[in-house]
Amino acid sequence: MVQSALSRPGQRERYDSKIGQIDWVFVTLLAMLAGIGALIQYSVGGMSWEPWAYSQLRNFALFLAMALVLAVVDLRFWLWLAYPSYAVSLILLILVELIGDTRMGAQRWLEFGPISFQPSEFMKLAIVLALARFYHERKPEDANWSFWLLVPALMIAVPSALVMHQPDLGTGMLILLTGGAVMVLAGLNWKAIAGAGLMGAISVPLAYFFVLHDYQRNRILTFLNPEGDPSGEGYHILQSKIAMGSGGLLGKGLGLGSQSQLNFLPEKHTDFIMAAVSEELGMVGGAMVLLLSGTIIIMALRMAALSHSHFGRLAASGAIATYACYVLINGAMVMGLFPVVGIPMPLVSYGGSVMLTVMAGFGLILGVKVHRYQELPKQSSMLANLME
Amino acid sequence: MPEMSIVFNDINKSQGVFTRRAFLMGGLTALGLFALGGRLAHLEIVQGGKYSRMSAGNQFNFRVIPPPRGDILDRNGKLIAGNRPSFRVMIETNEIKDINSTLDQVSYILPQTVTSRRRILRDINQNQRSVPTLIAGDLSWEDFSKVSLYANDIPGLVADMDQVRAYYYGGAFSHVVGYVSKINAKDLEAEEKKPEADLNLLHHPSFRMGKQGIEKALDTVLRGTAGGKKMEVDANGRAVGEDSEGSRAPVAGQDVTLTLDADLQQRAVDVFGSDSGAAVMMDVHTGEVLCMSSTPGFDPNLFVSGIPSKTFKLLNEYERRPLLDKALSGTYPPGSTFKCLVAMAALEAGIPETTRHTCGGVFPYGNHVFRCDGVHGNLDMHGAIVTSCDVYFYNMAVAVGPDKIAEVARKFGLGQIFDIGIDGQKPGVVPDKAWKKEYFEKRGRPAEGRWWPGDTPSIGIGQGFTNINCLQNCVSVTRIANGRKVVMPHLIKAIGGKAVNYPEFADLSVAPSHIDMVRAAMADVVTSGTAARSGKLDLGPIVMAGKTGTAQSHTYKDGARATLHLDWERRDHAWFIAFAPADKPKYAMSVIVQHGGWGASSAAPKAREIMRLALIKDPEVRQRIVGPVKDTFDPAALKAAEAEAATHPVDIPVAPTETTAGATPPPA
């Protein structure tokens, strides 16, 4: 606010001053998290940059650059992008349903020539933008309890149902949770929240018996009793717990984790990387990841709260809600508190597409902070604004 | 944010809601992360010990190193059974998804495995998943190199070196030393119950268990104690390193030295050729068994890696019964060899050796006429043994009675099972009145248990109910040759390099003069009696004493004589018992040729060849022999000698005839 009073007209729009407004502490925390991830990938890759650590760091550098570029993009661009990106993502999801490529038993990928990608990843960000724009343009009372709420409810339900049907339970759940978080943050009535919670509680057993695939059902059974089948479905959970438990306070040391180095730990470089972190770097390492993640989430929420536009607030908080869901679900899954769903630990786990999604989200968050004083009109011709 | 409130009221309002909810969400997230941190601390600190142990259990795998089995040596230290290295290739089933395609790859490298595909698949199904299955053993160096080269590219394929039991004399020791083979389900169950059982070893694919003879009897001594390698393994069970501190070396089984002489054992097998029978030789003074063979034998090496069922069927169904230990388990009527003991019984009963009877070829008794194979004229006891006159011994048996004969026979070892360390001995029958009563009572026919007078004469010539094994006959001739002690047979000389001590022999309660009488008669059997043509050693002053015997193996029709021109299984059993040197006995032996024809023509020449070698090998005896001695043996010459002896029938059984008239003598 002090700065706003001092700044000359037009100065905020200058890119060099925008770059100065980027929260570099936040960026440093992201880099630390990615650094821990690369370190462990170096270790579980047999103390080698290949095959994971190098490309993980390269991806991070690339996506960080992208995030920094997104951070200086005018918020009006995001606002303009909201509905079209949602529409394109939805169309792509429907295309996956119709002509998608089946990999590892699930239909998640679309191929365009040499490029193949999962539209569900785009949807994670698009849903946040679309909902933010919707609430931005409505009266605050409507967000509490009104006929209009059918629109965001459908906007969430359709893509999450499509993704779950692929079947990708984890991502579908993530879309549902993120969308729900945005609705709550926008001011949804507490009774409605309680009602939705109740409906969720009822639908879980119903879904278990009528909706879930056998392998998903097995995962839940195994989660409830991992020792029941230690060499089959319970293997992941048990080996993960063994890896974490045997790490102790300070860990076995980099490259010395027998569980991860000798392949007892499955998916050690992707979904179960937290187990490898905790085995080799001990409780200190595991707690470090949780602490960094927590700090990132709190800082992002604070940045969202600083925004002068409702769109900026909801977009930034929605993006961080996605990230928070990733962290909490992955942490709980690795520690045997949640069934095994394919949810990685963002930035730490190896994998380009999830990193792309969350880094784009972080770019948005940084951008919301950079443009926190920017007022956005409720109804406007976006194109006209951009032309200006 | 005061400046905002002036501008947009509704935005101000929604900002308030958002800030509260964002705060709440931040709090909830922090709570969730805090809970995860608590869970982390619980896993890593509180349950850390438990999971550390589980981690070590994952990481390390105790691989059993089977102990080398103890060697089995002959009395001179010659290796009878040992271990030889074998290159083998195994398959680790739990690493393989498609066994058939893996076996296809293997058969490309080793074409010979194509034919054993069914056996391999069966073994894979039977084995535990953690246990590797043998694809092929005893690979040549070339094949082994090829497999080793490709083993890394075919997951689950393991090429290594194993120790395999080897029997260096083939079939010569097949019954007495026995063999080892894979443990079967029944044995496994029994072994697992033992308190000292090592389950890891019992389930190890290269573990073998003794199944017969010394290998079975001294199995635990020979087996040793398994060692182990503490291996670091990956999730696929592949070894990535070894923890030498956690490993321990196996303790080899103890060596067992037998009293047997491998040369004599081999000679016995050689002289028998394709004939069926057994030969046992003992040291007259120590009771050490120098030779104990049963022919035809089988190659025990066949059983080590698993005998093909076709081969086993052939062995099992062959009429000469290679799987039967004829030295211990086969019992036969002793025939005329028994006359030595009948004479001994007569002397002990107070009948002087000068007692004479006249042989006119027949011995009418009751409503039977018992017959002799010749007309021997008037004989004393010495002459009767030398000529093996049946009539004389019919008379002796009737005069002495079955109970006294049985008593003396038992004194000389018949009807007994000896503790020689291995099982399989059949006691046979030394008949007396009590035996016959009990025998028929046990079978619920007590009326038949009465001893009839007509049962007695046959006893005198070693026929009738009398039934003995080859070891017993050897013990009896050993005791005659020793004359002073109740010599007991021994088979095990030392275990683990330490000599086994046996108790002193008891004194033999038989008058020395009676012993001398029988020995003198046995000496003349070879010089001028029934074995005159076939018992000569050709070793100068060293001569053998012996007694021929031909035991009826089936009933002839009235008055018929045994001939050699019968089907094999209808011919008589040929016996020869002997000791040498005749003047100063050192070695005693007994030979039976199953369905061999006559003792003098079939058994005596074989005994002579074995005895010759024993005497030549004895330095003390060798000194007394002047001039060069040929210690090899010529099978053709032996065959010729047997054929020549067969042209002079002596000591052969003749069937008694039944008469309608005739006085029934009073019960004996």
Short mmCIF file of N, CA, C and O in Angstrom, two decimals, chain A residues 140-141 184-185 187-188 190 193 235 238-239 241-242 244-249 252 258-259 262-264 278 282-283 286-287 290 294 297-298 301 304-305 307-308 310 313-314 317 321 324 327-328 331-332 335-337 375 378, chain B residues 1-4 7-8 10-15 17-19 21-30 32-33 35-37 39-41 43-45 47-56 58-59 232-236 240:
data_model
loop_
_atom_site.label_atom_id
_atom_site.label_comp_id
_atom_site.label_asym_id
_atom_site.label_seq_id
_atom_site.Cartn_x
_atom_site.Cartn_y
_atom_site.Cartn_z
N PRO A 140 -21.88 -11.35 -4.49
CA PRO A 140 -21.42 -12.19 -3.39
C PRO A 140 -22.55 -13.02 -2.79
O PRO A 140 -22.33 -14.17 -2.37
N GLU A 141 -23.76 -12.49 -2.76
CA GLU A 141 -24.87 -13.25 -2.16
C GLU A 141 -25.11 -14.56 -2.93
O GLU A 141 -25.47 -15.57 -2.34
N VAL A 184 -16.15 -23.14 -1.70
CA VAL A 184 -16.14 -22.82 -0.28
C VAL A 184 -15.49 -21.46 -0.05
O VAL A 184 -16.00 -20.61 0.68
N LEU A 185 -14.34 -21.27 -0.71
CA LEU A 185 -13.62 -20.00 -0.54
C LEU A 185 -14.46 -18.83 -1.03
O LEU A 185 -14.40 -17.72 -0.49
N GLY A 187 -17.51 -18.49 -0.68
CA GLY A 187 -18.50 -18.14 0.32
C GLY A 187 -19.72 -19.04 0.34
O GLY A 187 -20.81 -18.62 0.70
N LEU A 188 -19.55 -20.29 0.04
CA LEU A 188 -20.68 -21.22 0.05
C LEU A 188 -21.25 -21.33 1.47
O LEU A 188 -20.51 -21.36 2.45
N TRP A 190 -22.62 -22.55 4.87
CA TRP A 190 -22.10 -23.65 5.72
C TRP A 190 -23.00 -24.86 5.69
O TRP A 190 -22.54 -25.99 5.73
N ILE A 193 -22.25 -26.71 2.69
CA ILE A 193 -20.99 -27.44 2.84
C ILE A 193 -21.22 -28.72 3.62
O ILE A 193 -20.79 -29.81 3.23
N TYR A 235 1.54 -54.84 -1.09
CA TYR A 235 2.98 -54.69 -1.21
C TYR A 235 3.41 -53.22 -1.18
O TYR A 235 4.29 -52.84 -0.42
N LEU A 238 2.93 -51.68 2.37
CA LEU A 238 3.82 -52.27 3.37
C LEU A 238 5.27 -51.84 3.11
O LEU A 238 5.97 -51.41 4.02
N GLN A 239 5.70 -51.96 1.86
CA GLN A 239 7.09 -51.61 1.55
C GLN A 239 7.34 -50.13 1.81
O GLN A 239 8.42 -49.74 2.25
N LYS A 241 5.82 -48.29 4.08
CA LYS A 241 5.91 -48.10 5.52
C LYS A 241 7.25 -48.61 6.05
O LYS A 241 7.86 -48.01 6.94
N ILE A 242 7.71 -49.75 5.49
CA ILE A 242 9.01 -50.28 5.91
C ILE A 242 10.11 -49.28 5.58
O ILE A 242 10.99 -48.99 6.40
N MET A 244 9.89 -46.01 5.19
CA MET A 244 9.84 -44.83 6.05
C MET A 244 10.26 -45.19 7.47
O MET A 244 11.06 -44.48 8.09
N GLY A 245 9.71 -46.28 7.97
CA GLY A 245 9.97 -46.66 9.36
C GLY A 245 11.42 -46.97 9.62
O GLY A 245 11.95 -46.70 10.70
N SER A 246 12.10 -47.53 8.60
CA SER A 246 13.48 -47.93 8.84
C SER A 246 14.44 -46.74 8.70
O SER A 246 15.62 -46.87 8.97
N GLY A 247 13.91 -45.58 8.29
CA GLY A 247 14.78 -44.43 8.11
C GLY A 247 15.26 -43.83 9.43
O GLY A 247 16.37 -43.35 9.54
N GLY A 248 14.38 -43.85 10.44
CA GLY A 248 14.76 -43.26 11.72
C GLY A 248 14.82 -41.75 11.65
O GLY A 248 14.28 -41.13 10.72
N LEU A 249 15.47 -41.14 12.60
CA LEU A 249 15.47 -39.69 12.71
C LEU A 249 16.27 -39.05 11.57
O LEU A 249 15.83 -38.11 10.92
N LYS A 252 19.04 -43.29 6.48
CA LYS A 252 20.14 -44.23 6.21
C LYS A 252 21.26 -43.57 5.41
O LYS A 252 22.32 -44.14 5.23
N SER A 258 18.14 -49.20 1.62
CA SER A 258 18.06 -50.52 1.00
C SER A 258 16.70 -50.72 0.33
O SER A 258 16.60 -51.37 -0.70
N GLN A 259 15.65 -50.17 0.92
CA GLN A 259 14.32 -50.37 0.35
C GLN A 259 14.22 -49.75 -1.04
O GLN A 259 13.70 -50.36 -1.96
N LEU A 262 17.23 -51.20 -3.60
CA LEU A 262 17.13 -52.59 -4.06
C LEU A 262 15.76 -52.90 -4.63
O LEU A 262 15.36 -54.05 -4.72
N ASN A 263 15.01 -51.83 -4.96
CA ASN A 263 13.74 -51.99 -5.67
C ASN A 263 12.62 -52.63 -4.86
O ASN A 263 11.65 -53.10 -5.44
N PHE A 264 12.79 -52.70 -3.52
CA PHE A 264 11.66 -53.21 -2.75
C PHE A 264 10.53 -52.19 -2.78
O PHE A 264 9.36 -52.54 -2.74
N SER A 278 12.13 -40.22 3.17
CA SER A 278 12.13 -40.52 4.59
C SER A 278 13.10 -41.65 4.92
O SER A 278 13.62 -41.72 6.03
N GLY A 282 15.65 -39.63 6.45
CA GLY A 282 15.05 -39.78 7.77
C GLY A 282 13.86 -38.87 7.99
O GLY A 282 13.33 -38.25 7.07
N MET A 283 13.45 -38.79 9.25
CA MET A 283 12.31 -37.96 9.60
C MET A 283 12.60 -36.51 9.30
O MET A 283 11.71 -35.75 8.94
N GLY A 286 11.78 -35.96 5.66
CA GLY A 286 10.34 -36.01 5.42
C GLY A 286 9.66 -34.76 5.95
O GLY A 286 8.81 -34.13 5.29
N ALA A 287 10.03 -34.37 7.18
CA ALA A 287 9.43 -33.20 7.81
C ALA A 287 9.79 -31.94 7.01
O ALA A 287 8.99 -31.01 6.90
N LEU A 290 7.38 -31.59 4.20
CA LEU A 290 6.07 -31.16 4.70
C LEU A 290 6.11 -29.69 5.08
O LEU A 290 5.19 -28.91 4.80
N GLY A 294 3.97 -26.78 3.44
CA GLY A 294 3.07 -25.98 4.28
C GLY A 294 3.34 -24.49 4.12
O GLY A 294 2.41 -23.68 3.97
N ILE A 297 2.03 -23.24 0.88
CA ILE A 297 0.57 -23.12 0.86
C ILE A 297 0.13 -21.86 1.61
O ILE A 297 -0.70 -21.07 1.11
N ILE A 298 0.70 -21.65 2.80
CA ILE A 298 0.31 -20.49 3.60
C ILE A 298 0.67 -19.19 2.87
O ILE A 298 -0.13 -18.24 2.78
N LEU A 301 -1.74 -18.58 0.03
CA LEU A 301 -3.05 -18.13 0.49
C LEU A 301 -2.98 -16.65 0.86
O LEU A 301 -3.91 -15.88 0.60
N ALA A 304 -3.01 -14.64 -2.20
CA ALA A 304 -4.37 -14.60 -2.75
C ALA A 304 -5.19 -13.56 -2.00
O ALA A 304 -5.91 -12.76 -2.62
N ALA A 305 -5.07 -13.55 -0.68
CA ALA A 305 -5.87 -12.65 0.14
C ALA A 305 -5.51 -11.19 -0.13
O ALA A 305 -6.34 -10.30 0.05
N SER A 307 -4.95 -9.87 -3.00
CA SER A 307 -5.40 -9.41 -4.30
C SER A 307 -6.64 -8.51 -4.17
O SER A 307 -7.51 -8.75 -3.34
N HIS A 308 -6.67 -7.49 -5.00
CA HIS A 308 -7.81 -6.58 -4.98
C HIS A 308 -8.97 -7.09 -5.81
O HIS A 308 -10.06 -6.54 -5.74
N HIS A 310 -11.58 -10.15 -7.04
CA HIS A 310 -12.14 -11.42 -6.59
C HIS A 310 -11.62 -12.57 -7.45
O HIS A 310 -11.33 -13.65 -6.96
N ARG A 313 -8.11 -13.48 -6.28
CA ARG A 313 -8.15 -14.21 -5.01
C ARG A 313 -8.52 -15.68 -5.23
O ARG A 313 -7.84 -16.59 -4.78
N LEU A 314 -9.63 -15.87 -5.97
CA LEU A 314 -10.13 -17.25 -6.13
C LEU A 314 -9.21 -18.07 -7.03
O LEU A 314 -9.00 -19.26 -6.79
N SER A 317 -6.09 -18.90 -4.92
CA SER A 317 -6.36 -19.86 -3.83
C SER A 317 -6.79 -21.21 -4.40
O SER A 317 -6.48 -22.26 -3.84
N ALA A 321 -5.06 -24.65 -3.71
CA ALA A 321 -5.85 -25.76 -3.18
C ALA A 321 -5.51 -27.06 -3.91
O ALA A 321 -5.40 -28.13 -3.30
N ALA A 324 -2.31 -28.21 -2.48
CA ALA A 324 -2.48 -28.72 -1.12
C ALA A 324 -3.09 -30.12 -1.15
O ALA A 324 -2.69 -31.00 -0.38
N VAL A 327 -0.40 -32.63 -2.01
CA VAL A 327 0.54 -32.89 -0.90
C VAL A 327 -0.12 -33.77 0.16
O VAL A 327 0.45 -34.76 0.61
N LEU A 328 -1.35 -33.38 0.55
CA LEU A 328 -2.00 -34.11 1.64
C LEU A 328 -2.34 -35.54 1.23
O LEU A 328 -2.11 -36.48 1.98
N GLY A 331 0.93 -37.57 0.77
CA GLY A 331 1.53 -37.85 2.08
C GLY A 331 0.77 -38.95 2.81
O GLY A 331 1.35 -39.91 3.31
N ALA A 332 -0.56 -38.81 2.81
CA ALA A 332 -1.37 -39.79 3.53
C ALA A 332 -1.27 -41.17 2.88
O ALA A 332 -1.18 -42.19 3.56
N MET A 335 2.10 -42.82 3.67
CA MET A 335 2.22 -43.24 5.06
C MET A 335 1.16 -44.25 5.46
O MET A 335 1.00 -44.58 6.63
N GLY A 336 0.41 -44.74 4.48
CA GLY A 336 -0.56 -45.78 4.77
C GLY A 336 -1.82 -45.26 5.43
O GLY A 336 -2.50 -45.99 6.13
N LEU A 337 -2.15 -43.97 5.22
CA LEU A 337 -3.36 -43.41 5.82
C LEU A 337 -4.47 -43.25 4.80
O LEU A 337 -5.56 -42.81 5.13
N GLU A 375 -7.47 -3.76 -10.52
CA GLU A 375 -8.92 -3.95 -10.40
C GLU A 375 -9.41 -4.55 -11.71
O GLU A 375 -8.97 -4.14 -12.78
N LYS A 378 -16.27 -6.18 -13.53
CA LYS A 378 -17.08 -7.39 -13.36
C LYS A 378 -17.52 -7.96 -14.70
O LYS A 378 -17.43 -9.14 -14.94
N MET B 1 -7.96 -3.50 4.85
CA MET B 1 -7.69 -2.77 3.60
C MET B 1 -8.64 -1.58 3.48
O MET B 1 -9.65 -1.70 2.77
N PRO B 2 -8.38 -0.51 4.11
CA PRO B 2 -9.36 0.60 4.16
C PRO B 2 -9.60 1.20 2.80
O PRO B 2 -10.75 1.51 2.47
N GLU B 3 -8.60 1.32 1.96
CA GLU B 3 -8.80 2.02 0.69
C GLU B 3 -9.77 1.32 -0.22
O GLU B 3 -10.48 1.95 -1.00
N MET B 4 -9.86 -0.05 -0.09
CA MET B 4 -10.76 -0.79 -0.96
C MET B 4 -12.22 -0.55 -0.59
O MET B 4 -13.08 -0.50 -1.45
N VAL B 7 -14.32 1.91 -2.49
CA VAL B 7 -14.61 1.73 -3.90
C VAL B 7 -15.78 0.78 -4.15
O VAL B 7 -16.82 1.17 -4.65
N PHE B 8 -15.60 -0.47 -3.79
CA PHE B 8 -16.65 -1.46 -4.11
C PHE B 8 -17.15 -2.13 -2.85
O PHE B 8 -16.41 -2.89 -2.21
N ASP B 10 -19.56 -4.44 -2.54
CA ASP B 10 -19.79 -5.90 -2.61
C ASP B 10 -18.47 -6.67 -2.64
O ASP B 10 -18.34 -7.74 -2.08
N ILE B 11 -17.48 -6.06 -3.32
CA ILE B 11 -16.19 -6.73 -3.34
C ILE B 11 -15.62 -6.76 -1.93
O ILE B 11 -15.05 -7.77 -1.49
N ASN B 12 -15.79 -5.66 -1.23
CA ASN B 12 -15.33 -5.61 0.14
C ASN B 12 -15.93 -6.73 0.96
O ASN B 12 -15.26 -7.41 1.72
N LYS B 13 -17.22 -6.95 0.69
CA LYS B 13 -17.93 -7.98 1.43
C LYS B 13 -17.35 -9.38 1.10
O LYS B 13 -17.02 -10.15 1.99
N SER B 14 -17.22 -9.63 -0.21
CA SER B 14 -16.73 -10.96 -0.57
C SER B 14 -15.29 -11.12 -0.12
O SER B 14 -14.84 -12.24 0.20
N GLN B 15 -14.55 -9.99 -0.07
CA GLN B 15 -13.17 -10.12 0.39
C GLN B 15 -13.13 -10.57 1.84
O GLN B 15 -12.31 -11.40 2.22
N VAL B 17 -15.36 -12.43 3.42
CA VAL B 17 -15.68 -13.87 3.46
C VAL B 17 -14.45 -14.67 3.02
O VAL B 17 -14.05 -15.62 3.68
N PHE B 18 -13.84 -14.23 1.92
CA PHE B 18 -12.71 -14.96 1.39
C PHE B 18 -11.57 -15.04 2.41
O PHE B 18 -10.99 -16.10 2.63
N THR B 19 -11.25 -13.88 3.03
CA THR B 19 -10.14 -13.87 3.96
C THR B 19 -10.38 -14.84 5.11
O THR B 19 -9.49 -15.61 5.48
N ARG B 21 -12.29 -17.46 5.08
CA ARG B 21 -12.26 -18.86 4.61
C ARG B 21 -10.85 -19.28 4.22
O ARG B 21 -10.45 -20.44 4.43
N ALA B 22 -10.10 -18.36 3.63
CA ALA B 22 -8.72 -18.69 3.28
C ALA B 22 -7.92 -18.99 4.54
O ALA B 22 -7.09 -19.92 4.57
N PHE B 23 -8.21 -18.21 5.57
CA PHE B 23 -7.53 -18.43 6.85
C PHE B 23 -7.86 -19.83 7.38
O PHE B 23 -6.99 -20.58 7.81
N LEU B 24 -9.13 -20.15 7.27
CA LEU B 24 -9.59 -21.46 7.73
C LEU B 24 -8.93 -22.58 6.92
O LEU B 24 -8.45 -23.58 7.46
N MET B 25 -8.89 -22.35 5.61
CA MET B 25 -8.31 -23.39 4.76
C MET B 25 -6.82 -23.57 5.06
O MET B 25 -6.31 -24.69 5.13
N GLY B 26 -6.15 -22.44 5.25
CA GLY B 26 -4.74 -22.51 5.62
C GLY B 26 -4.57 -23.27 6.92
O GLY B 26 -3.68 -24.13 7.05
N GLY B 27 -5.47 -22.98 7.86
CA GLY B 27 -5.39 -23.68 9.15
C GLY B 27 -5.60 -25.17 8.99
O GLY B 27 -4.86 -25.99 9.56
N LEU B 28 -6.62 -25.52 8.18
CA LEU B 28 -6.92 -26.95 7.98
C LEU B 28 -5.74 -27.66 7.30
O LEU B 28 -5.36 -28.78 7.70
N THR B 29 -5.19 -26.99 6.30
CA THR B 29 -4.05 -27.59 5.60
C THR B 29 -2.88 -27.80 6.57
O THR B 29 -2.25 -28.86 6.60
N ALA B 30 -2.64 -26.76 7.38
CA ALA B 30 -1.56 -26.87 8.35
C ALA B 30 -1.82 -28.02 9.30
O ALA B 30 -0.92 -28.80 9.65
N GLY B 32 -3.58 -30.68 8.65
CA GLY B 32 -3.34 -31.93 7.90
C GLY B 32 -1.86 -32.23 7.81
O GLY B 32 -1.43 -33.37 8.05
N LEU B 33 -1.09 -31.22 7.51
CA LEU B 33 0.36 -31.44 7.39
C LEU B 33 0.95 -31.83 8.75
O LEU B 33 1.85 -32.67 8.84
N ALA B 35 -0.61 -33.42 11.08
CA ALA B 35 -0.98 -34.82 11.30
C ALA B 35 -0.03 -35.75 10.55
O ALA B 35 0.43 -36.77 11.07
N LEU B 36 0.29 -35.37 9.30
CA LEU B 36 1.21 -36.19 8.52
C LEU B 36 2.58 -36.24 9.20
O LEU B 36 3.23 -37.30 9.27
N GLY B 37 3.00 -35.09 9.73
CA GLY B 37 4.28 -35.05 10.46
C GLY B 37 4.23 -35.98 11.67
O GLY B 37 5.20 -36.69 11.95
N ARG B 39 2.37 -38.64 11.98
CA ARG B 39 2.41 -40.00 11.45
C ARG B 39 3.85 -40.39 11.08
O ARG B 39 4.30 -41.49 11.35
N LEU B 40 4.53 -39.44 10.48
CA LEU B 40 5.92 -39.66 10.09
C LEU B 40 6.76 -40.00 11.33
O LEU B 40 7.53 -40.96 11.35
N ALA B 41 6.57 -39.20 12.39
CA ALA B 41 7.31 -39.43 13.63
C ALA B 41 6.94 -40.79 14.22
O ALA B 41 7.81 -41.53 14.70
N LEU B 43 5.90 -43.48 12.59
CA LEU B 43 6.51 -44.54 11.79
C LEU B 43 8.02 -44.62 12.03
O LEU B 43 8.58 -45.70 12.23
N GLU B 44 8.67 -43.46 12.03
CA GLU B 44 10.13 -43.46 12.01
C GLU B 44 10.74 -43.58 13.40
O GLU B 44 11.84 -44.11 13.54
N ILE B 45 10.05 -43.03 14.40
CA ILE B 45 10.66 -43.05 15.73
C ILE B 45 10.04 -44.15 16.58
O ILE B 45 10.74 -45.04 17.09
N GLN B 47 7.81 -46.70 15.74
CA GLN B 47 7.83 -48.04 15.16
C GLN B 47 9.10 -48.32 14.38
O GLN B 47 9.20 -49.30 13.66
N GLY B 48 10.06 -47.41 14.53
CA GLY B 48 11.30 -47.50 13.73
C GLY B 48 11.99 -48.85 13.86
O GLY B 48 12.46 -49.41 12.88
N GLY B 49 12.04 -49.37 15.10
CA GLY B 49 12.74 -50.65 15.33
C GLY B 49 12.12 -51.77 14.53
O GLY B 49 12.80 -52.50 13.82
N LYS B 50 10.78 -51.83 14.60
CA LYS B 50 10.07 -52.90 13.89
C LYS B 50 10.33 -52.83 12.39
O LYS B 50 10.67 -53.82 11.74
N TYR B 51 10.23 -51.61 11.85
CA TYR B 51 10.40 -51.49 10.40
C TYR B 51 11.85 -51.66 9.98
O TYR B 51 12.13 -52.10 8.88
N SER B 52 12.78 -51.30 10.88
CA SER B 52 14.19 -51.53 10.56
C SER B 52 14.46 -53.02 10.42
O SER B 52 15.18 -53.46 9.53
N ARG B 53 13.86 -53.80 11.31
CA ARG B 53 14.03 -55.25 11.22
C ARG B 53 13.42 -55.79 9.93
O ARG B 53 14.01 -56.62 9.24
N MET B 54 12.23 -55.27 9.62
CA MET B 54 11.59 -55.75 8.38
C MET B 54 12.42 -55.35 7.17
O MET B 54 12.51 -56.10 6.20
N SER B 55 13.02 -54.19 7.25
CA SER B 55 13.86 -53.74 6.14
C SER B 55 15.06 -54.66 5.98
O SER B 55 15.42 -55.07 4.87
N ALA B 56 15.67 -55.02 7.13
CA ALA B 56 16.82 -55.93 7.06
C ALA B 56 16.38 -57.28 6.52
O ALA B 56 17.11 -57.94 5.77
N ASN B 58 14.06 -57.81 4.41
CA ASN B 58 13.95 -57.64 2.96
C ASN B 58 15.31 -57.72 2.31
O ASN B 58 15.51 -58.37 1.30
N GLN B 59 16.24 -56.99 2.95
CA GLN B 59 17.52 -56.74 2.31
C GLN B 59 18.40 -57.97 2.31
O GLN B 59 19.15 -58.20 1.38
N GLU B 232 23.01 -59.98 0.42
CA GLU B 232 22.15 -58.83 0.21
C GLU B 232 21.45 -59.05 -1.14
O GLU B 232 22.10 -59.31 -2.14
N VAL B 233 20.12 -58.97 -1.11
CA VAL B 233 19.38 -59.25 -2.33
C VAL B 233 18.50 -58.07 -2.69
O VAL B 233 18.14 -57.27 -1.83
N ASP B 234 18.16 -57.97 -3.98
CA ASP B 234 17.20 -56.94 -4.37
C ASP B 234 15.80 -57.54 -4.36
O ASP B 234 15.61 -58.69 -3.99
N ALA B 235 14.84 -56.72 -4.76
CA ALA B 235 13.45 -57.16 -4.65
C ALA B 235 13.17 -58.38 -5.51
O ALA B 235 12.24 -59.12 -5.25
N ASN B 236 14.00 -58.63 -6.53
CA ASN B 236 13.80 -59.80 -7.37
C ASN B 236 14.52 -61.02 -6.83
O ASN B 236 14.52 -62.07 -7.45
N VAL B 240 23.10 -59.09 -4.62
CA VAL B 240 23.88 -57.94 -5.03
C VAL B 240 25.14 -57.80 -4.18
O VAL B 240 25.99 -56.99 -4.46
#
